[in-house]
Amino acid sequence: MEEELKVIVFKLGSEEYGIEVEKVQTIERMMPITRVPKTFSFVKGVINLRGVVIPVIDLRGRFSLPETEYTDQTRIVIVAVGDMQVGFIVDAANDVIDIKSSAIDSPPEVVGGVKARYLRGVAKLENERLLIMLNLHEVLNKSEVVQLESVEG
């Protein structure tokens, strides 16, 4: 029996990305973000979500994509990486799908301007649809996670 992954689909611009459901804790509407000094430009600050302070990253900024205005569709996807929680600002998040693990190919060097090390692979779906699977451990590489952990305190 082939392994199936449940994946949350979100959009940045015209590209669709996926994160495994078990790594996603919640998807929230945009909310006030408190700026934090001396952090990377793509770190937008922190939010207080039900009493937990969570650092928030703009994925567009992280991937060096042009930033855009937030809309009614903008979401903060709260993911767990190791023992910390991080929010990713995305243009929209509105789908959960099942993907066969065999549908995921290794990533090309650059997809939609996003460097391959941030990617786990690219899944081919029906209707020529491509879904870019994120490698969360690289999106939050160690030195940045350490810096974010100091933000949480």
C-alpha positions in Angstrom: 0.0 0.0 0.0 1.5 3.3 -1.1 2.0 5.9 1.5 -0.3 8.9 1.2 0.5 12.3 2.7 -2.1 14.7 3.9 -1.0 18.2 2.9 -2.2 21.7 3.6 -2.0 23.7 0.4 -1.2 27.4 0.5 -0.4 30.1 -2.1 2.3 32.6 -2.6 1.6 34.5 -5.7 0.6 32.1 -8.5 2.5 29.1 -6.9 1.0 26.5 -4.7 3.0 25.1 -1.8 2.3 22.2 0.6 3.2 21.4 4.2 2.3 18.1 5.8 -0.8 18.4 7.9 0.9 16.9 11.0 3.3 19.8 11.1 0.6 22.4 10.9 -1.1 23.4 14.2 -3.6 26.0 13.1 -4.4 28.4 10.3 -5.3 31.9 11.5 -6.6 35.0 9.9 -4.2 38.0 9.9 -3.9 39.6 13.3 -1.8 42.4 14.8 1.9 41.6 14.8 4.3 43.1 17.3 7.5 44.2 15.6 10.7 42.9 17.1 14.0 44.9 16.7 17.2 43.4 15.3 15.6 40.5 13.5 15.8 39.4 9.8 13.6 41.6 7.6 11.4 38.6 6.8 10.7 38.1 10.5 7.6 40.3 10.9 7.5 40.1 14.7 5.4 38.1 17.1 1.8 37.3 17.8 0.0 36.3 21.0 -2.1 33.3 20.1 -4.2 32.1 23.0 -1.5 33.1 25.5 1.5 31.7 23.5 3.9 34.2 21.9 4.8 32.9 18.4 7.3 34.5 16.0 5.9 35.2 12.5 7.8 35.0 9.2 6.6 36.4 5.9 7.3 33.5 3.5 7.4 35.9 0.6 10.3 37.7 2.3 11.9 34.5 3.3 12.0 33.3 -0.3 13.0 36.8 -1.7 9.6 37.1 -3.5 8.1 40.6 -3.8 6.0 41.4 -0.8 2.4 42.4 -1.3 -0.4 43.9 0.6 -2.3 41.6 3.0 -5.8 40.8 1.9 -8.9 39.0 3.4 -7.3 35.8 2.0 -4.0 36.3 3.8 -3.4 33.6 6.5 -0.9 32.8 9.2 -0.1 29.1 9.1 1.2 28.1 12.5 3.7 25.2 12.2 5.7 23.2 14.7 9.4 22.9 14.0 11.1 20.8 16.6 9.7 22.1 19.9 9.0 25.6 18.7 6.0 27.2 16.9 6.4 29.6 14.1 3.8 31.4 12.0 4.2 31.7 8.2 2.3 34.5 6.5 0.9 33.2 3.2 -1.3 34.7 0.5 -4.0 32.1 1.0 -4.5 28.7 2.6 -7.6 26.9 1.7 -7.1 23.3 0.8 -6.2 19.9 2.3 -5.3 17.2 -0.1 -3.9 13.7 -0.2 -0.7 13.1 -2.2 0.9 9.8 -2.9 4.5 9.9 -1.9 5.5 8.6 -5.3 4.1 11.8 -6.8 6.8 13.8 -5.2 9.9 14.4 -7.3 13.2 15.9 -6.1 13.1 19.6 -6.5 14.8 21.3 -9.4 17.5 23.9 -8.5 15.1 26.8 -8.4 11.3 26.7 -8.5 9.4 30.0 -8.7 12.5 31.8 -7.4 12.7 29.6 -4.3 16.0 27.9 -3.8 16.0 24.1 -3.8 17.3 23.7 -0.2 14.0 25.1 1.1 12.1 22.4 -0.8 11.4 18.8 -0.1 10.2 18.2 -3.6 7.6 19.0 -6.2 4.4 16.9 -6.3 2.7 16.4 -9.6 -1.1 16.5 -9.2 -3.9 16.0 -11.7 -4.5 18.7 -14.3 -0.8 19.5 -14.6 -1.0 21.1 -11.2 2.4 21.3 -9.4 2.6 21.6 -5.6 5.9 22.7 -4.1 6.6 20.8 -0.9 8.5 22.8 1.7 11.3 21.5 3.8 10.5 23.2 7.1 13.9 22.5 8.7 15.6 24.5 5.9 13.0 27.3 5.8 13.9 27.8 9.4 17.6 27.0 9.4 19.4 26.6 12.7 20.9 30.0 13.1 17.5 31.7 12.4 15.7 29.3 14.8 18.1 30.2 17.5 17.5 33.9 16.8 13.7 33.3 16.8 13.9 31.4 20.1 15.4 34.5 21.7 12.4 36.4 20.3 10.0 34.1 22.0 11.4 34.8 25.5 
